[in-house]
Amino acid sequence: MSMKFLSRGLLLAMTVPALLTAGCGATGSGQAMKGAASPASPTGTDTGMYESPMPGDSGTASPTGTAGAMTSPRAVVEQFYKALDEGEAQKAAKMFTSDGVAAVQGKDTAEGMQALTDVFEDAKVEGTPNIEESEAMGKAAFVSATVDSTRGFFLLANEGGSWKIDRYMSNSSSD
């Protein structure tokens, strides 16, 4: 079994209970999000939960690495929300791995650069994200964050020393 699948499997085993508790339990309906699979196509303050940075992790963009290289999952998520705040859908999509997937409430699941760009076109999120949890383990990480009433859950992968969003799920809490 490849390390990629092993690390993803371990990360999912840790995060599925959190998704079920946070996403589905919050709506009371048992369904956190709606959406159908689409075909593949061409700084907030810490709330006291926990943050486990990688060794040497400053939580900021790397000054000596490649342009745009991010050294922490938290920094990637903060930049993602900044891109959405600025209406930069393509910039937000480029923060994903080549096979990245986004499941945004009320929209079809997006996979691939064009589908990700399309789903973020009108997904403007205003405000500073509140990073609730951030945990990195080797080449995989997860981050949960909120902006206003929108909750986001991110699975990230470290590719060549730079963190990229691999899976993203968001929904809004119902009142």
mmCIF file of the C-alpha atoms, coordinates in Angstrom:
data_MODEL
# 
_entry.id   MODEL 
# 
loop_
_atom_site.group_PDB 
_atom_site.id 
_atom_site.type_symbol 
_atom_site.label_atom_id 
_atom_site.label_alt_id 
_atom_site.label_comp_id 
_atom_site.label_asym_id 
_atom_site.label_entity_id 
_atom_site.label_seq_id 
_atom_site.pdbx_PDB_ins_code 
_atom_site.Cartn_x 
_atom_site.Cartn_y 
_atom_site.Cartn_z 
_atom_site.occupancy 
_atom_site.B_iso_or_equiv 
_atom_site.pdbx_formal_charge 
_atom_site.auth_seq_id 
_atom_site.auth_comp_id 
_atom_site.auth_asym_id 
_atom_site.auth_atom_id 
_atom_site.pdbx_PDB_model_num 
ATOM 1   C CA . MET A 1 1   ? 0.000   0.000  0.000   1.00 0.00 ? 1   MET A CA 1 
ATOM 2   C CA . SER A 1 2   ? 1.428   3.399  -0.936  1.00 0.00 ? 2   SER A CA 1 
ATOM 3   C CA . MET A 1 3   ? 2.221   5.966  1.731   1.00 0.00 ? 3   MET A CA 1 
ATOM 4   C CA . LYS A 1 4   ? -0.201  8.400  0.082   1.00 0.00 ? 4   LYS A CA 1 
ATOM 5   C CA . PHE A 1 5   ? -3.163  6.079  0.590   1.00 0.00 ? 5   PHE A CA 1 
ATOM 6   C CA . LEU A 1 6   ? -2.000  5.016  4.041   1.00 0.00 ? 6   LEU A CA 1 
ATOM 7   C CA . SER A 1 7   ? -1.656  8.599  5.276   1.00 0.00 ? 7   SER A CA 1 
ATOM 8   C CA . ARG A 1 8   ? -5.016  9.572  3.768   1.00 0.00 ? 8   ARG A CA 1 
ATOM 9   C CA . GLY A 1 9   ? -6.629  6.554  5.394   1.00 0.00 ? 9   GLY A CA 1 
ATOM 10  C CA . LEU A 1 10  ? -5.218  7.413  8.809   1.00 0.00 ? 10  LEU A CA 1 
ATOM 11  C CA . LEU A 1 11  ? -6.251  11.036 8.442   1.00 0.00 ? 11  LEU A CA 1 
ATOM 12  C CA . LEU A 1 12  ? -9.790  10.038 7.448   1.00 0.00 ? 12  LEU A CA 1 
ATOM 13  C CA . ALA A 1 13  ? -10.025 7.622  10.376  1.00 0.00 ? 13  ALA A CA 1 
ATOM 14  C CA . MET A 1 14  ? -9.261  10.540 12.679  1.00 0.00 ? 14  MET A CA 1 
ATOM 15  C CA . THR A 1 15  ? -11.499 13.099 10.998  1.00 0.00 ? 15  THR A CA 1 
ATOM 16  C CA . VAL A 1 16  ? -14.695 11.235 10.102  1.00 0.00 ? 16  VAL A CA 1 
ATOM 17  C CA . PRO A 1 17  ? -15.958 11.264 13.722  1.00 0.00 ? 17  PRO A CA 1 
ATOM 18  C CA . ALA A 1 18  ? -15.267 15.009 13.888  1.00 0.00 ? 18  ALA A CA 1 
ATOM 19  C CA . LEU A 1 19  ? -17.126 15.588 10.624  1.00 0.00 ? 19  LEU A CA 1 
ATOM 20  C CA . LEU A 1 20  ? -20.108 13.607 11.785  1.00 0.00 ? 20  LEU A CA 1 
ATOM 21  C CA . THR A 1 21  ? -20.228 15.405 15.114  1.00 0.00 ? 21  THR A CA 1 
ATOM 22  C CA . ALA A 1 22  ? -19.579 18.935 13.864  1.00 0.00 ? 22  ALA A CA 1 
ATOM 23  C CA . GLY A 1 23  ? -21.267 18.861 10.461  1.00 0.00 ? 23  GLY A CA 1 
ATOM 24  C CA . CYS A 1 24  ? -24.278 16.613 10.779  1.00 0.00 ? 24  CYS A CA 1 
ATOM 25  C CA . GLY A 1 25  ? -24.988 17.141 14.430  1.00 0.00 ? 25  GLY A CA 1 
ATOM 26  C CA . ALA A 1 26  ? -25.120 20.911 14.052  1.00 0.00 ? 26  ALA A CA 1 
ATOM 27  C CA . THR A 1 27  ? -28.006 20.879 11.590  1.00 0.00 ? 27  THR A CA 1 
ATOM 28  C CA . GLY A 1 28  ? -30.031 18.303 13.428  1.00 0.00 ? 28  GLY A CA 1 
ATOM 29  C CA . SER A 1 29  ? -31.041 16.781 10.104  1.00 0.00 ? 29  SER A CA 1 
ATOM 30  C CA . GLY A 1 30  ? -28.283 14.210 9.862   1.00 0.00 ? 30  GLY A CA 1 
ATOM 31  C CA . GLN A 1 31  ? -27.191 15.694 6.551   1.00 0.00 ? 31  GLN A CA 1 
ATOM 32  C CA . ALA A 1 32  ? -24.443 18.299 6.613   1.00 0.00 ? 32  ALA A CA 1 
ATOM 33  C CA . MET A 1 33  ? -24.308 19.050 2.922   1.00 0.00 ? 33  MET A CA 1 
ATOM 34  C CA . LYS A 1 34  ? -26.083 18.485 -0.352  1.00 0.00 ? 34  LYS A CA 1 
ATOM 35  C CA . GLY A 1 35  ? -24.313 17.962 -3.637  1.00 0.00 ? 35  GLY A CA 1 
ATOM 36  C CA . ALA A 1 36  ? -23.693 15.459 -6.348  1.00 0.00 ? 36  ALA A CA 1 
ATOM 37  C CA . ALA A 1 37  ? -20.420 14.204 -7.637  1.00 0.00 ? 37  ALA A CA 1 
ATOM 38  C CA . SER A 1 38  ? -19.249 16.075 -10.688 1.00 0.00 ? 38  SER A CA 1 
ATOM 39  C CA . PRO A 1 39  ? -17.035 14.598 -13.332 1.00 0.00 ? 39  PRO A CA 1 
ATOM 40  C CA . ALA A 1 40  ? -13.360 15.419 -13.193 1.00 0.00 ? 40  ALA A CA 1 
ATOM 41  C CA . SER A 1 41  ? -12.608 18.446 -15.334 1.00 0.00 ? 41  SER A CA 1 
ATOM 42  C CA . PRO A 1 42  ? -9.745  20.088 -17.193 1.00 0.00 ? 42  PRO A CA 1 
ATOM 43  C CA . THR A 1 43  ? -5.240  35.506 10.531  1.00 0.00 ? 43  THR A CA 1 
ATOM 44  C CA . GLY A 1 44  ? -7.649  34.536 12.856  1.00 0.00 ? 44  GLY A CA 1 
ATOM 45  C CA . THR A 1 45  ? -6.914  33.984 16.484  1.00 0.00 ? 45  THR A CA 1 
ATOM 46  C CA . ASP A 1 46  ? -6.686  30.540 17.979  1.00 0.00 ? 46  ASP A CA 1 
ATOM 47  C CA . THR A 1 47  ? -9.690  29.659 20.096  1.00 0.00 ? 47  THR A CA 1 
ATOM 48  C CA . GLY A 1 48  ? -7.655  27.500 22.395  1.00 0.00 ? 48  GLY A CA 1 
ATOM 49  C CA . MET A 1 49  ? -8.388  24.137 20.805  1.00 0.00 ? 49  MET A CA 1 
ATOM 50  C CA . TYR A 1 50  ? -4.931  23.172 19.623  1.00 0.00 ? 50  TYR A CA 1 
ATOM 51  C CA . GLU A 1 51  ? -2.384  23.774 16.932  1.00 0.00 ? 51  GLU A CA 1 
ATOM 52  C CA . SER A 1 52  ? 0.345   21.269 16.211  1.00 0.00 ? 52  SER A CA 1 
ATOM 53  C CA . PRO A 1 53  ? 2.757   22.858 13.777  1.00 0.00 ? 53  PRO A CA 1 
ATOM 54  C CA . MET A 1 54  ? 5.364   20.994 11.843  1.00 0.00 ? 54  MET A CA 1 
ATOM 55  C CA . PRO A 1 55  ? 8.931   21.339 13.169  1.00 0.00 ? 55  PRO A CA 1 
ATOM 56  C CA . GLY A 1 56  ? 10.210  24.768 12.190  1.00 0.00 ? 56  GLY A CA 1 
ATOM 57  C CA . ASP A 1 57  ? 6.699   25.862 11.238  1.00 0.00 ? 57  ASP A CA 1 
ATOM 58  C CA . SER A 1 58  ? 6.216   29.596 11.532  1.00 0.00 ? 58  SER A CA 1 
ATOM 59  C CA . GLY A 1 59  ? 2.683   29.569 10.148  1.00 0.00 ? 59  GLY A CA 1 
ATOM 60  C CA . THR A 1 60  ? 3.613   31.969 7.363   1.00 0.00 ? 60  THR A CA 1 
ATOM 61  C CA . ALA A 1 61  ? 4.586   31.863 3.744   1.00 0.00 ? 61  ALA A CA 1 
ATOM 62  C CA . SER A 1 62  ? 8.090   30.607 3.189   1.00 0.00 ? 62  SER A CA 1 
ATOM 63  C CA . PRO A 1 63  ? 10.483  33.500 2.501   1.00 0.00 ? 63  PRO A CA 1 
ATOM 64  C CA . THR A 1 64  ? 13.087  31.252 0.900   1.00 0.00 ? 64  THR A CA 1 
ATOM 65  C CA . GLY A 1 65  ? 10.934  28.605 -0.769  1.00 0.00 ? 65  GLY A CA 1 
ATOM 66  C CA . THR A 1 66  ? 9.259   28.717 -4.125  1.00 0.00 ? 66  THR A CA 1 
ATOM 67  C CA . ALA A 1 67  ? 6.845   31.531 -4.799  1.00 0.00 ? 67  ALA A CA 1 
ATOM 68  C CA . GLY A 1 68  ? 3.628   30.914 -2.898  1.00 0.00 ? 68  GLY A CA 1 
ATOM 69  C CA . ALA A 1 69  ? 5.039   27.962 -0.941  1.00 0.00 ? 69  ALA A CA 1 
ATOM 70  C CA . MET A 1 70  ? 3.276   27.667 2.392   1.00 0.00 ? 70  MET A CA 1 
ATOM 71  C CA . THR A 1 71  ? 4.942   26.169 5.403   1.00 0.00 ? 71  THR A CA 1 
ATOM 72  C CA . SER A 1 72  ? 1.846   25.534 7.504   1.00 0.00 ? 72  SER A CA 1 
ATOM 73  C CA . PRO A 1 73  ? -1.651  24.205 6.870   1.00 0.00 ? 73  PRO A CA 1 
ATOM 74  C CA . ARG A 1 74  ? -3.030  27.118 8.897   1.00 0.00 ? 74  ARG A CA 1 
ATOM 75  C CA . ALA A 1 75  ? -1.341  29.655 6.578   1.00 0.00 ? 75  ALA A CA 1 
ATOM 76  C CA . VAL A 1 76  ? -2.820  27.933 3.513   1.00 0.00 ? 76  VAL A CA 1 
ATOM 77  C CA . VAL A 1 77  ? -6.332  28.084 4.958   1.00 0.00 ? 77  VAL A CA 1 
ATOM 78  C CA . GLU A 1 78  ? -5.911  31.742 5.895   1.00 0.00 ? 78  GLU A CA 1 
ATOM 79  C CA . GLN A 1 79  ? -4.710  32.523 2.343   1.00 0.00 ? 79  GLN A CA 1 
ATOM 80  C CA . PHE A 1 80  ? -7.612  30.509 0.901   1.00 0.00 ? 80  PHE A CA 1 
ATOM 81  C CA . TYR A 1 81  ? -10.128 32.615 2.802   1.00 0.00 ? 81  TYR A CA 1 
ATOM 82  C CA . LYS A 1 82  ? -8.267  35.780 1.800   1.00 0.00 ? 82  LYS A CA 1 
ATOM 83  C CA . ALA A 1 83  ? -8.566  34.772 -1.877  1.00 0.00 ? 83  ALA A CA 1 
ATOM 84  C CA . LEU A 1 84  ? -12.318 34.189 -1.427  1.00 0.00 ? 84  LEU A CA 1 
ATOM 85  C CA . ASP A 1 85  ? -12.654 37.532 0.369   1.00 0.00 ? 85  ASP A CA 1 
ATOM 86  C CA . GLU A 1 86  ? -10.959 39.245 -2.580  1.00 0.00 ? 86  GLU A CA 1 
ATOM 87  C CA . GLY A 1 87  ? -13.138 37.406 -5.115  1.00 0.00 ? 87  GLY A CA 1 
ATOM 88  C CA . GLU A 1 88  ? -10.114 35.565 -6.555  1.00 0.00 ? 88  GLU A CA 1 
ATOM 89  C CA . ALA A 1 89  ? -11.696 32.223 -7.471  1.00 0.00 ? 89  ALA A CA 1 
ATOM 90  C CA . GLN A 1 90  ? -8.782  31.051 -9.616  1.00 0.00 ? 90  GLN A CA 1 
ATOM 91  C CA . LYS A 1 91  ? -6.259  31.902 -6.876  1.00 0.00 ? 91  LYS A CA 1 
ATOM 92  C CA . ALA A 1 92  ? -8.330  29.890 -4.385  1.00 0.00 ? 92  ALA A CA 1 
ATOM 93  C CA . ALA A 1 93  ? -8.522  26.931 -6.809  1.00 0.00 ? 93  ALA A CA 1 
ATOM 94  C CA . LYS A 1 94  ? -4.743  26.946 -7.331  1.00 0.00 ? 94  LYS A CA 1 
ATOM 95  C CA . MET A 1 95  ? -4.290  26.254 -3.618  1.00 0.00 ? 95  MET A CA 1 
ATOM 96  C CA . PHE A 1 96  ? -5.617  22.709 -4.198  1.00 0.00 ? 96  PHE A CA 1 
ATOM 97  C CA . THR A 1 97  ? -3.764  19.556 -5.169  1.00 0.00 ? 97  THR A CA 1 
ATOM 98  C CA . SER A 1 98  ? -4.149  18.435 -8.785  1.00 0.00 ? 98  SER A CA 1 
ATOM 99  C CA . ASP A 1 99  ? -6.883  15.989 -7.703  1.00 0.00 ? 99  ASP A CA 1 
ATOM 100 C CA . GLY A 1 100 ? -8.387  18.272 -5.036  1.00 0.00 ? 100 GLY A CA 1 
ATOM 101 C CA . VAL A 1 101 ? -12.105 18.150 -4.259  1.00 0.00 ? 101 VAL A CA 1 
ATOM 102 C CA . ALA A 1 102 ? -14.435 20.786 -2.782  1.00 0.00 ? 102 ALA A CA 1 
ATOM 103 C CA . ALA A 1 103 ? -17.901 20.110 -1.389  1.00 0.00 ? 103 ALA A CA 1 
ATOM 104 C CA . VAL A 1 104 ? -19.636 23.428 -0.774  1.00 0.00 ? 104 VAL A CA 1 
ATOM 105 C CA . GLN A 1 105 ? -23.145 23.473 0.652   1.00 0.00 ? 105 GLN A CA 1 
ATOM 106 C CA . GLY A 1 106 ? -25.797 23.820 -2.030  1.00 0.00 ? 106 GLY A CA 1 
ATOM 107 C CA . LYS A 1 107 ? -23.405 23.176 -4.946  1.00 0.00 ? 107 LYS A CA 1 
ATOM 108 C CA . ASP A 1 108 ? -22.242 20.135 -6.840  1.00 0.00 ? 108 ASP A CA 1 
ATOM 109 C CA . THR A 1 109 ? -19.012 18.620 -5.622  1.00 0.00 ? 109 THR A CA 1 
ATOM 110 C CA . ALA A 1 110 ? -16.123 20.095 -7.606  1.00 0.00 ? 110 ALA A CA 1 
ATOM 111 C CA . GLU A 1 111 ? -12.996 18.259 -8.747  1.00 0.00 ? 111 GLU A CA 1 
ATOM 112 C CA . GLY A 1 112 ? -10.340 19.665 -11.045 1.00 0.00 ? 112 GLY A CA 1 
ATOM 113 C CA . MET A 1 113 ? -9.086  23.204 -11.581 1.00 0.00 ? 113 MET A CA 1 
ATOM 114 C CA . GLN A 1 114 ? -11.981 24.441 -13.746 1.00 0.00 ? 114 GLN A CA 1 
ATOM 115 C CA . ALA A 1 115 ? -14.692 22.967 -11.516 1.00 0.00 ? 115 ALA A CA 1 
ATOM 116 C CA . LEU A 1 116 ? -12.989 24.388 -8.402  1.00 0.00 ? 116 LEU A CA 1 
ATOM 117 C CA . THR A 1 117 ? -12.689 27.818 -10.015 1.00 0.00 ? 117 THR A CA 1 
ATOM 118 C CA . ASP A 1 118 ? -16.369 27.700 -10.981 1.00 0.00 ? 118 ASP A CA 1 
ATOM 119 C CA . VAL A 1 119 ? -17.540 26.714 -7.492  1.00 0.00 ? 119 VAL A CA 1 
ATOM 120 C CA . PHE A 1 120 ? -15.545 29.565 -5.926  1.00 0.00 ? 120 PHE A CA 1 
ATOM 121 C CA . GLU A 1 121 ? -16.704 32.225 -8.432  1.00 0.00 ? 121 GLU A CA 1 
ATOM 122 C CA . ASP A 1 122 ? -19.581 33.361 -6.243  1.00 0.00 ? 122 ASP A CA 1 
ATOM 123 C CA . ALA A 1 123 ? -18.334 31.962 -2.942  1.00 0.00 ? 123 ALA A CA 1 
ATOM 124 C CA . LYS A 1 124 ? -17.155 35.303 -1.564  1.00 0.00 ? 124 LYS A CA 1 
ATOM 125 C CA . VAL A 1 125 ? -16.535 34.956 2.156   1.00 0.00 ? 125 VAL A CA 1 
ATOM 126 C CA . GLU A 1 126 ? -15.958 38.169 4.046   1.00 0.00 ? 126 GLU A CA 1 
ATOM 127 C CA . GLY A 1 127 ? -14.090 38.311 7.310   1.00 0.00 ? 127 GLY A CA 1 
ATOM 128 C CA . THR A 1 128 ? -11.139 36.823 9.083   1.00 0.00 ? 128 THR A CA 1 
ATOM 129 C CA . PRO A 1 129 ? -11.231 33.057 9.574   1.00 0.00 ? 129 PRO A CA 1 
ATOM 130 C CA . ASN A 1 130 ? -11.309 31.696 13.089  1.00 0.00 ? 130 ASN A CA 1 
ATOM 131 C CA . ILE A 1 131 ? -9.023  28.643 13.020  1.00 0.00 ? 131 ILE A CA 1 
ATOM 132 C CA . GLU A 1 132 ? -10.533 26.227 15.518  1.00 0.00 ? 132 GLU A CA 1 
ATOM 133 C CA . GLU A 1 133 ? -8.245  23.243 14.987  1.00 0.00 ? 133 GLU A CA 1 
ATOM 134 C CA . SER A 1 134 ? -5.066  22.649 13.048  1.00 0.00 ? 134 SER A CA 1 
ATOM 135 C CA . GLU A 1 135 ? -3.168  19.373 13.197  1.00 0.00 ? 135 GLU A CA 1 
ATOM 136 C CA . ALA A 1 136 ? -0.337  18.185 10.991  1.00 0.00 ? 136 ALA A CA 1 
ATOM 137 C CA . MET A 1 137 ? 0.964   14.617 10.951  1.00 0.00 ? 137 MET A CA 1 
ATOM 138 C CA . GLY A 1 138 ? 3.781   13.985 8.527   1.00 0.00 ? 138 GLY A CA 1 
ATOM 139 C CA . LYS A 1 139 ? 2.603   14.869 5.034   1.00 0.00 ? 139 LYS A CA 1 
ATOM 140 C CA . ALA A 1 140 ? -1.094  15.165 5.951   1.00 0.00 ? 140 ALA A CA 1 
ATOM 141 C CA . ALA A 1 141 ? -3.011  17.733 7.976   1.00 0.00 ? 141 ALA A CA 1 
ATOM 142 C CA . PHE A 1 142 ? -6.502  18.913 8.788   1.00 0.00 ? 142 PHE A CA 1 
ATOM 143 C CA . VAL A 1 143 ? -7.798  22.355 9.672   1.00 0.00 ? 143 VAL A CA 1 
ATOM 144 C CA . SER A 1 144 ? -11.261 23.423 10.777  1.00 0.00 ? 144 SER A CA 1 
ATOM 145 C CA . ALA A 1 145 ? -12.258 27.059 10.595  1.00 0.00 ? 145 ALA A CA 1 
ATOM 146 C CA . THR A 1 146 ? -15.266 29.359 10.681  1.00 0.00 ? 146 THR A CA 1 
ATOM 147 C CA . VAL A 1 147 ? -16.023 32.706 9.078   1.00 0.00 ? 147 VAL A CA 1 
ATOM 148 C CA . ASP A 1 148 ? -19.295 34.184 10.296  1.00 0.00 ? 148 ASP A CA 1 
ATOM 149 C CA . SER A 1 149 ? -21.755 31.262 10.095  1.00 0.00 ? 149 SER A CA 1 
ATOM 150 C CA . THR A 1 150 ? -19.791 29.307 7.466   1.00 0.00 ? 150 THR A CA 1 
ATOM 151 C CA . ARG A 1 151 ? -17.793 26.323 8.682   1.00 0.00 ? 151 ARG A CA 1 
ATOM 152 C CA . GLY A 1 152 ? -14.941 24.854 6.687   1.00 0.00 ? 152 GLY A CA 1 
ATOM 153 C CA . PHE A 1 153 ? -13.097 21.589 7.076   1.00 0.00 ? 153 PHE A CA 1 
ATOM 154 C CA . PHE A 1 154 ? -9.856  21.077 5.165   1.00 0.00 ? 154 PHE A CA 1 
ATOM 155 C CA . LEU A 1 155 ? -7.660  18.045 4.542   1.00 0.00 ? 155 LEU A CA 1 
ATOM 156 C CA . LEU A 1 156 ? -4.238  19.128 3.288   1.00 0.00 ? 156 LEU A CA 1 
ATOM 157 C CA . ALA A 1 157 ? -1.271  17.330 1.747   1.00 0.00 ? 157 ALA A CA 1 
ATOM 158 C CA . ASN A 1 158 ? 2.352   18.397 1.804   1.00 0.00 ? 158 ASN A CA 1 
ATOM 159 C CA . GLU A 1 159 ? 3.686   18.239 -1.742  1.00 0.00 ? 159 GLU A CA 1 
ATOM 160 C CA . GLY A 1 160 ? 7.364   19.037 -2.135  1.00 0.00 ? 160 GLY A CA 1 
ATOM 161 C CA . GLY A 1 161 ? 7.512   21.053 1.079   1.00 0.00 ? 161 GLY A CA 1 
ATOM 162 C CA . SER A 1 162 ? 4.409   23.111 0.296   1.00 0.00 ? 162 SER A CA 1 
ATOM 163 C CA . TRP A 1 163 ? 0.970   22.513 1.808   1.00 0.00 ? 163 TRP A CA 1 
ATOM 164 C CA . LYS A 1 164 ? -1.946  22.180 -0.627  1.00 0.00 ? 164 LYS A CA 1 
ATOM 165 C CA . ILE A 1 165 ? -5.642  21.687 0.063   1.00 0.00 ? 165 ILE A CA 1 
ATOM 166 C CA . ASP A 1 166 ? -6.649  18.160 -0.919  1.00 0.00 ? 166 ASP A CA 1 
ATOM 167 C CA . ARG A 1 167 ? -10.258 18.054 0.308   1.00 0.00 ? 167 ARG A CA 1 
ATOM 168 C CA . TYR A 1 168 ? -12.517 20.894 1.445   1.00 0.00 ? 168 TYR A CA 1 
ATOM 169 C CA . MET A 1 169 ? -16.022 20.801 2.829   1.00 0.00 ? 169 MET A CA 1 
ATOM 170 C CA . SER A 1 170 ? -18.071 23.784 3.955   1.00 0.00 ? 170 SER A CA 1 
ATOM 171 C CA . ASN A 1 171 ? -21.554 24.408 5.198   1.00 0.00 ? 171 ASN A CA 1 
ATOM 172 C CA . SER A 1 172 ? -23.472 27.017 7.116   1.00 0.00 ? 172 SER A CA 1 
ATOM 173 C CA . SER A 1 173 ? -25.027 26.428 10.471  1.00 0.00 ? 173 SER A CA 1 
ATOM 174 C CA . SER A 1 174 ? -28.794 26.603 10.453  1.00 0.00 ? 174 SER A CA 1 
ATOM 175 C CA . ASP A 1 175 ? -30.576 28.860 12.862  1.00 0.00 ? 175 ASP A CA 1 
# 
